[in-house]
Coordinates of C-alpha atoms and ligand atoms in Angstrom, one line a residue:
M1 CA 94.9 -210.1 -213.2
Q2 CA 91.2 -210.9 -213.1
Q3 CA 89.7 -211.5 -216.5
A4 CA 87.1 -208.9 -217.7
Q5 CA 83.7 -210.3 -218.4
Y6 CA 83.2 -207.8 -221.2
Q7 CA 85.4 -205.8 -223.6
L8 CA 82.9 -202.9 -223.4
I9 CA 80.0 -202.0 -221.1
I10 CA 77.7 -199.2 -222.2
V11 CA 75.9 -197.4 -219.4
G12 CA 72.5 -196.1 -220.5
G13 CA 70.3 -197.0 -223.5
G14 CA 69.2 -193.7 -225.1
P15 CA 70.3 -192.8 -228.7
A16 CA 74.0 -192.5 -227.7
G17 CA 74.0 -195.9 -225.9
L18 CA 72.0 -197.7 -228.6
T19 CA 74.3 -196.3 -231.4
A20 CA 77.4 -197.3 -229.4
G21 CA 75.8 -200.7 -228.9
L22 CA 75.0 -201.1 -232.6
Y23 CA 78.6 -200.2 -233.6
A24 CA 80.0 -202.5 -230.9
A25 CA 77.8 -205.4 -231.9
R26 CA 78.9 -204.9 -235.5
G27 CA 82.5 -204.6 -234.4
R28 CA 82.0 -208.0 -232.7
L29 CA 83.2 -206.6 -229.3
K30 CA 81.9 -208.6 -226.3
T31 CA 79.6 -205.9 -225.2
L32 CA 76.8 -205.3 -222.6
L33 CA 74.4 -202.4 -222.5
V34 CA 73.1 -201.7 -219.0
E35 CA 69.8 -199.7 -218.8
K36 CA 67.7 -199.2 -215.7
G37 CA 64.3 -198.7 -217.4
A38 CA 63.3 -199.1 -221.0
T39 CA 65.7 -198.1 -223.8
G40 CA 65.2 -194.6 -225.1
G41 CA 65.9 -192.0 -222.5
Q42 CA 64.3 -188.6 -223.0
V43 CA 63.4 -189.4 -226.6
L44 CA 61.0 -192.1 -225.5
V45 CA 58.7 -189.3 -224.1
T46 CA 59.3 -186.9 -227.0
D47 CA 56.0 -186.5 -228.8
W48 CA 57.4 -185.9 -232.3
V49 CA 60.9 -185.7 -233.9
D50 CA 61.1 -183.6 -237.0
N51 CA 64.8 -183.2 -237.4
Y52 CA 66.3 -186.7 -237.5
P53 CA 67.7 -187.2 -241.0
G54 CA 66.1 -189.9 -243.0
F55 CA 62.6 -189.4 -241.6
A56 CA 61.3 -186.7 -244.0
D57 CA 57.7 -186.9 -242.6
G58 CA 58.9 -186.9 -239.0
I59 CA 58.6 -189.8 -236.5
S60 CA 57.4 -190.1 -232.9
G61 CA 60.1 -190.4 -230.3
F62 CA 58.7 -193.8 -229.3
D63 CA 59.0 -195.2 -232.9
L64 CA 62.5 -193.8 -233.4
I65 CA 63.7 -195.5 -230.3
D66 CA 61.9 -198.7 -231.3
K67 CA 63.8 -198.6 -234.6
M68 CA 67.1 -197.8 -232.9
T69 CA 66.6 -200.7 -230.5
A70 CA 65.6 -203.1 -233.2
H71 CA 68.7 -202.1 -235.2
A72 CA 71.1 -202.9 -232.4
D73 CA 69.2 -206.1 -231.6
R74 CA 69.5 -207.2 -235.2
F75 CA 73.3 -207.4 -234.6
G76 CA 72.9 -209.2 -231.3
L77 CA 73.6 -206.4 -228.8
E78 CA 73.4 -208.0 -225.3
K79 CA 71.3 -205.8 -222.9
K80 CA 70.7 -206.0 -219.2
F81 CA 67.9 -204.1 -217.5
A82 CA 69.2 -203.3 -214.0
T83 CA 69.9 -200.4 -211.6
I84 CA 73.5 -199.5 -211.1
K85 CA 74.6 -198.8 -207.6
S86 CA 78.2 -197.7 -208.2
L87 CA 81.0 -197.6 -210.7
N88 CA 84.8 -197.8 -210.3
L89 CA 86.5 -196.6 -213.4
I90 CA 90.1 -196.6 -212.2
G91 CA 92.5 -199.3 -213.4
D92 CA 92.5 -201.8 -216.3
L93 CA 89.4 -203.6 -215.0
K94 CA 86.4 -201.3 -214.6
T95 CA 83.8 -202.6 -212.2
I96 CA 80.0 -201.9 -212.1
T97 CA 78.1 -202.9 -209.0
L98 CA 74.4 -203.4 -209.5
D99 CA 71.7 -202.8 -206.8
N100 CA 71.3 -206.6 -206.4
G101 CA 75.0 -206.9 -205.5
E102 CA 76.1 -208.4 -208.9
I103 CA 79.4 -207.1 -210.1
L104 CA 80.1 -206.6 -213.8
T105 CA 83.6 -206.0 -215.2
A106 CA 84.9 -204.6 -218.5
K107 CA 88.0 -203.2 -220.1
T108 CA 86.3 -200.1 -221.5
I109 CA 83.1 -198.2 -220.5
I110 CA 81.0 -195.7 -222.4
L111 CA 78.9 -193.5 -220.2
C112 CA 75.6 -192.6 -221.8
T113 CA 73.5 -191.7 -218.7
G114 CA 71.9 -188.7 -220.3
A115 CA 70.0 -185.9 -218.5
K116 CA 66.8 -185.2 -216.7
P117 CA 64.4 -182.2 -216.5
R118 CA 65.7 -179.3 -214.4
K119 CA 63.4 -178.1 -211.6
L120 CA 62.2 -174.5 -210.8
E121 CA 62.9 -175.0 -207.1
I122 CA 60.1 -172.7 -206.0
P123 CA 57.4 -173.1 -203.3
G124 CA 54.6 -175.5 -204.3
E125 CA 56.7 -177.3 -207.0
S126 CA 57.4 -180.5 -205.2
E127 CA 54.1 -180.3 -203.2
F128 CA 52.1 -180.4 -206.5
S129 CA 54.4 -182.6 -208.5
G130 CA 52.1 -185.2 -210.1
R131 CA 49.1 -183.1 -209.1
G132 CA 49.3 -180.3 -211.6
V133 CA 53.1 -179.9 -211.9
S134 CA 54.6 -182.0 -214.7
Y135 CA 57.9 -182.4 -216.5
C136 CA 56.6 -184.4 -219.4
A137 CA 54.0 -183.1 -221.9
T138 CA 53.8 -186.4 -223.8
C139 CA 53.1 -188.3 -220.6
D140 CA 50.7 -186.0 -218.9
G141 CA 49.2 -183.8 -221.7
P142 CA 46.0 -185.9 -222.1
F143 CA 45.0 -185.2 -218.4
Y144 CA 44.5 -181.5 -219.3
R145 CA 41.8 -181.8 -221.9
N146 CA 39.9 -178.4 -222.3
Q147 CA 41.8 -176.9 -219.3
E148 CA 43.9 -173.8 -219.0
I149 CA 47.5 -174.7 -218.5
A150 CA 51.0 -173.0 -218.4
V151 CA 54.4 -174.0 -219.8
V152 CA 57.5 -172.4 -218.3
G153 CA 60.6 -172.1 -220.5
G154 CA 61.6 -170.7 -223.9
G155 CA 63.8 -173.5 -225.3
N156 CA 63.0 -176.2 -227.9
T157 CA 61.4 -178.5 -225.4
A158 CA 59.1 -175.8 -224.0
I159 CA 57.9 -174.6 -227.3
Q160 CA 57.6 -178.0 -229.0
D161 CA 55.7 -179.3 -226.0
A162 CA 53.5 -176.2 -225.8
L163 CA 52.5 -176.9 -229.4
H164 CA 51.8 -180.6 -228.5
L165 CA 49.7 -179.5 -225.5
T166 CA 47.4 -177.5 -227.7
K167 CA 46.0 -180.8 -228.9
F168 CA 44.4 -181.2 -225.4
A169 CA 44.3 -177.9 -223.5
A170 CA 41.8 -175.1 -224.1
R171 CA 44.7 -172.5 -223.7
V172 CA 48.4 -172.8 -223.1
T173 CA 50.3 -169.8 -221.6
V174 CA 54.0 -169.9 -222.2
I175 CA 55.8 -168.1 -219.4
H176 CA 59.3 -167.0 -220.3
R177 CA 61.8 -165.1 -218.2
R178 CA 63.1 -163.1 -221.1
S179 CA 61.6 -161.2 -224.1
E180 CA 62.7 -163.7 -226.8
L181 CA 62.7 -167.4 -227.1
R182 CA 65.7 -169.7 -227.3
A183 CA 63.8 -172.3 -229.4
T184 CA 64.6 -172.8 -233.1
K185 CA 62.8 -170.4 -235.4
I186 CA 60.5 -172.9 -237.1
L187 CA 59.1 -173.8 -233.7
Q188 CA 58.7 -170.2 -232.7
E189 CA 56.8 -169.5 -235.9
K190 CA 54.4 -172.4 -235.3
A191 CA 53.8 -171.2 -231.7
F192 CA 53.3 -167.6 -232.6
C193 CA 50.7 -168.7 -235.2
N194 CA 48.9 -171.0 -232.9
P195 CA 45.7 -169.3 -231.6
K196 CA 45.7 -171.5 -228.5
I197 CA 49.1 -170.3 -227.3
D198 CA 49.6 -167.0 -225.3
F199 CA 53.0 -165.6 -224.2
L200 CA 53.9 -163.9 -220.9
W201 CA 57.3 -162.3 -221.4
N202 CA 59.8 -161.2 -218.8
T203 CA 57.9 -163.2 -216.2
Q204 CA 58.9 -165.6 -213.6
I205 CA 56.9 -167.9 -211.3
K206 CA 57.3 -167.2 -207.6
E207 CA 54.9 -169.8 -206.2
I208 CA 52.6 -172.6 -207.3
K209 CA 49.4 -172.6 -205.3
G210 CA 46.5 -175.0 -205.0
D211 CA 44.4 -177.2 -202.7
K212 CA 44.0 -180.9 -202.1
N213 CA 42.8 -181.4 -205.6
G214 CA 45.9 -179.9 -207.2
V215 CA 47.2 -176.7 -208.8
E216 CA 44.8 -173.7 -208.9
E217 CA 47.0 -170.7 -209.7
L218 CA 50.5 -169.3 -210.2
L219 CA 51.9 -166.3 -208.4
L220 CA 53.9 -164.5 -211.1
V221 CA 56.5 -161.7 -210.9
H222 CA 56.9 -159.5 -213.9
H223 CA 59.9 -157.4 -215.0
G224 CA 60.0 -154.4 -212.6
G225 CA 58.7 -156.4 -209.7
D226 CA 54.9 -156.3 -210.3
E227 CA 53.1 -159.5 -209.2
S228 CA 50.0 -161.1 -210.7
I229 CA 48.0 -164.3 -210.5
L230 CA 47.5 -166.7 -213.4
K231 CA 44.7 -169.3 -212.9
V232 CA 45.7 -172.7 -214.3
T233 CA 45.1 -176.3 -213.4
G234 CA 48.5 -177.5 -214.7
I235 CA 52.0 -176.3 -215.2
F236 CA 54.6 -178.0 -217.4
V237 CA 58.2 -177.1 -216.2
L238 CA 60.4 -177.4 -219.3
I239 CA 63.4 -175.2 -218.4
G240 CA 66.3 -177.4 -219.5
I241 CA 68.1 -180.3 -218.2
A242 CA 70.4 -181.5 -215.4
A243 CA 73.1 -184.1 -215.7
N244 CA 72.1 -187.7 -214.8
N245 CA 75.2 -188.2 -212.9
A246 CA 74.0 -189.7 -209.5
I247 CA 75.6 -193.1 -210.2
L248 CA 78.9 -191.7 -211.7
P249 CA 82.1 -191.6 -209.6
L250 CA 82.4 -187.8 -209.7
E251 CA 85.6 -187.9 -207.7
Q252 CA 87.2 -189.9 -210.5
L253 CA 85.8 -188.1 -213.6
R254 CA 86.5 -184.6 -214.8
I255 CA 83.2 -182.8 -214.9
D256 CA 82.1 -179.2 -215.6
A257 CA 80.4 -176.9 -213.1
A258 CA 77.0 -178.2 -214.0
G259 CA 78.1 -181.8 -213.5
F260 CA 78.4 -182.9 -217.1
V261 CA 81.3 -185.2 -218.1
I262 CA 84.1 -183.5 -220.0
T263 CA 85.6 -185.4 -223.0
D264 CA 87.9 -184.7 -225.9
E265 CA 86.6 -184.9 -229.5
E266 CA 87.1 -188.6 -229.5
M267 CA 84.7 -188.8 -226.5
A268 CA 87.5 -189.9 -224.2
T269 CA 87.2 -188.8 -220.5
N270 CA 90.2 -188.1 -218.3
I271 CA 90.2 -191.9 -217.4
P272 CA 91.9 -194.2 -219.9
G273 CA 89.3 -196.6 -221.4
V274 CA 86.3 -194.5 -220.3
Y275 CA 84.3 -192.6 -222.8
A276 CA 81.1 -190.5 -222.6
A277 CA 78.5 -189.7 -225.2
G278 CA 75.1 -188.0 -225.5
D279 CA 73.5 -185.6 -223.1
I280 CA 75.7 -186.5 -220.2
R281 CA 78.7 -184.9 -222.1
S282 CA 79.7 -181.3 -221.4
K283 CA 78.7 -179.5 -224.6
R284 CA 76.5 -176.8 -226.1
S285 CA 74.1 -178.6 -228.5
R286 CA 72.0 -181.5 -227.4
Q287 CA 70.3 -183.1 -230.3
I288 CA 69.4 -186.7 -231.0
I289 CA 71.6 -186.7 -234.0
N290 CA 74.6 -185.5 -231.9
A291 CA 73.9 -188.2 -229.3
A292 CA 73.9 -190.9 -231.9
G293 CA 77.0 -189.6 -233.6
E294 CA 78.9 -189.3 -230.3
G295 CA 77.8 -192.9 -229.5
A296 CA 79.5 -194.1 -232.7
V297 CA 82.6 -192.0 -232.1
A298 CA 82.9 -193.3 -228.5
E299 CA 82.6 -196.9 -229.6
L300 CA 85.2 -196.5 -232.3
S301 CA 87.5 -194.9 -229.7
A302 CA 86.9 -197.9 -227.3
E303 CA 87.7 -200.3 -230.2
H304 CA 90.9 -198.4 -230.9
F305 CA 91.8 -198.5 -227.2
L306 CA 91.3 -202.2 -227.0
G307 CA 93.6 -202.6 -230.0
N308 CA 93.7 -205.6 -232.3
Q309 CA 92.8 -208.1 -229.8
A310 CA 91.7 -211.6 -231.0
P311 CA 87.9 -211.6 -231.2
D312 CA 86.2 -212.9 -228.1
Q313 CA 83.3 -214.1 -230.2
P314 CA 83.0 -217.1 -232.5
L315 CA 83.2 -216.5 -236.2
N316 CA 79.7 -215.7 -237.5
C317 CA 79.1 -216.6 -241.2
S318 CA 75.4 -215.9 -241.2
E319 CA 75.5 -212.2 -242.2
Ligands
NAP1 P1 67.3 -175.2 -223.0 O1 67.6 -175.1 -224.5 O2 68.5 -175.1 -222.1 O3 66.3 -174.0 -222.6 C1 65.8 -173.9 -221.3 C2 64.9 -172.7 -221.3 O4 64.4 -172.6 -219.9 C3 65.5 -171.4 -221.6 O5 64.6 -170.6 -222.4 C4 65.8 -170.7 -220.3 O6 65.7 -169.3 -220.3 C5 64.6 -171.3 -219.4 N1 65.0 -171.4 -218.0 C6 66.1 -172.0 -217.5 N2 66.1 -172.0 -216.2 C7 65.0 -171.3 -215.8 C8 64.4 -170.9 -214.6 N3 65.0 -171.2 -213.4 N4 63.3 -170.2 -214.6 C9 62.7 -169.9 -215.8 N5 63.2 -170.2 -217.0 C10 64.3 -170.9 -217.0 O7 66.6 -176.5 -222.6 P2 65.5 -177.5 -223.4 O8 64.6 -176.7 -224.2 O9 65.1 -178.5 -222.5 O10 66.5 -178.2 -224.4 C11 67.6 -179.1 -223.9 C12 68.5 -179.5 -225.1 O11 67.7 -180.4 -225.9 C13 68.8 -178.3 -226.0 O12 70.1 -178.5 -226.5 C14 67.8 -178.3 -227.1 O13 68.3 -177.7 -228.3 C15 67.6 -179.8 -227.2 N6 66.3 -180.1 -227.8 C16 66.2 -180.1 -229.2 C17 64.9 -180.3 -229.7 C18 64.8 -180.3 -231.2 O14 65.7 -180.1 -231.9 N7 63.6 -180.4 -231.8 C19 63.8 -180.6 -229.0 C20 64.0 -180.6 -227.6 C21 65.2 -180.3 -227.0 P3 66.8 -168.4 -221.1 O15 66.5 -168.6 -222.5 O16 66.5 -167.1 -220.5 O17 68.1 -169.0 -220.6

């Protein structure tokens, strides 16, 4: 049989992938982490993280990822920045084909491809994307200094980002389809107390309208069917996430109805030697701490699967 290049390949470099990488590097597995952009995933564009243990004063998403990356680097995690074209997870030798045609092989794989913002799928959304429609408050907030903007959604992301956007905008209107928020209570309290934030309850957006310069107004539908117009120059669509599964072989993996990968509590998928961790997993709570914890569990499962094989790496007496 063909020799595997790696004992473990981790696909994706967010908190789950970086933690799996840290554990694998410390476990002296011959490991590669493949990431298409910078490490960090969604956390990289998270303004502020206030619920990661050990950072009592909070920490920016950027700095948290910087620390996680440095931590894995300290133990020598090998990383490759490349776009994956396809994966074949069946058999003892898993193969990953990169966009440039290069083929990587490993005995075990941890899938940490994460998730991406969900879209409203309404008229005007794609037309004005990047011209008033945004999915990232940290990236685009400063463009809306002293302007009237809207946030759609009632979860943690929407409310945390609405608070962040008040640093720039004159007014932030949160549009939510129900009469109560899903966000954690401390965020709700902060938002209700913020004089720059208004709420439109039981309201959905029917259409985003504008001209060649960008968004001008939203056509809203209220509970009962009444319609109204809200004048804004920007709208942040923060209505949850969709699985980042485009590169995954969905015909091989067991997935849920929304396309997230199903695992057991050891992070094992239906395919021997293949694990999933972080937001790509089918689960209810998606927190950075969960992703990191699952990355650790997945790596320990991969180590267990590989068994007590002779270390592929030379003895290191420096640490
Ligand atoms: P989420 O918790 O799934 O909330 C999505 C929100 O968007 C819900 O309020 C939902 O309304 C609304 N929504 C969904 N589809 C919609 C549509 N088509 N039109 C209008 N509204 C729609 O998503 P999230 O806030 O992005 O958070 C994702 C995950 O990351 C969650 O697990 C969250 O806890 C986690 N997260 C945690 C933190 C933190 O701990 N600080 C920060 C950010 C994210 P309904 O309520 O009516 O369903």
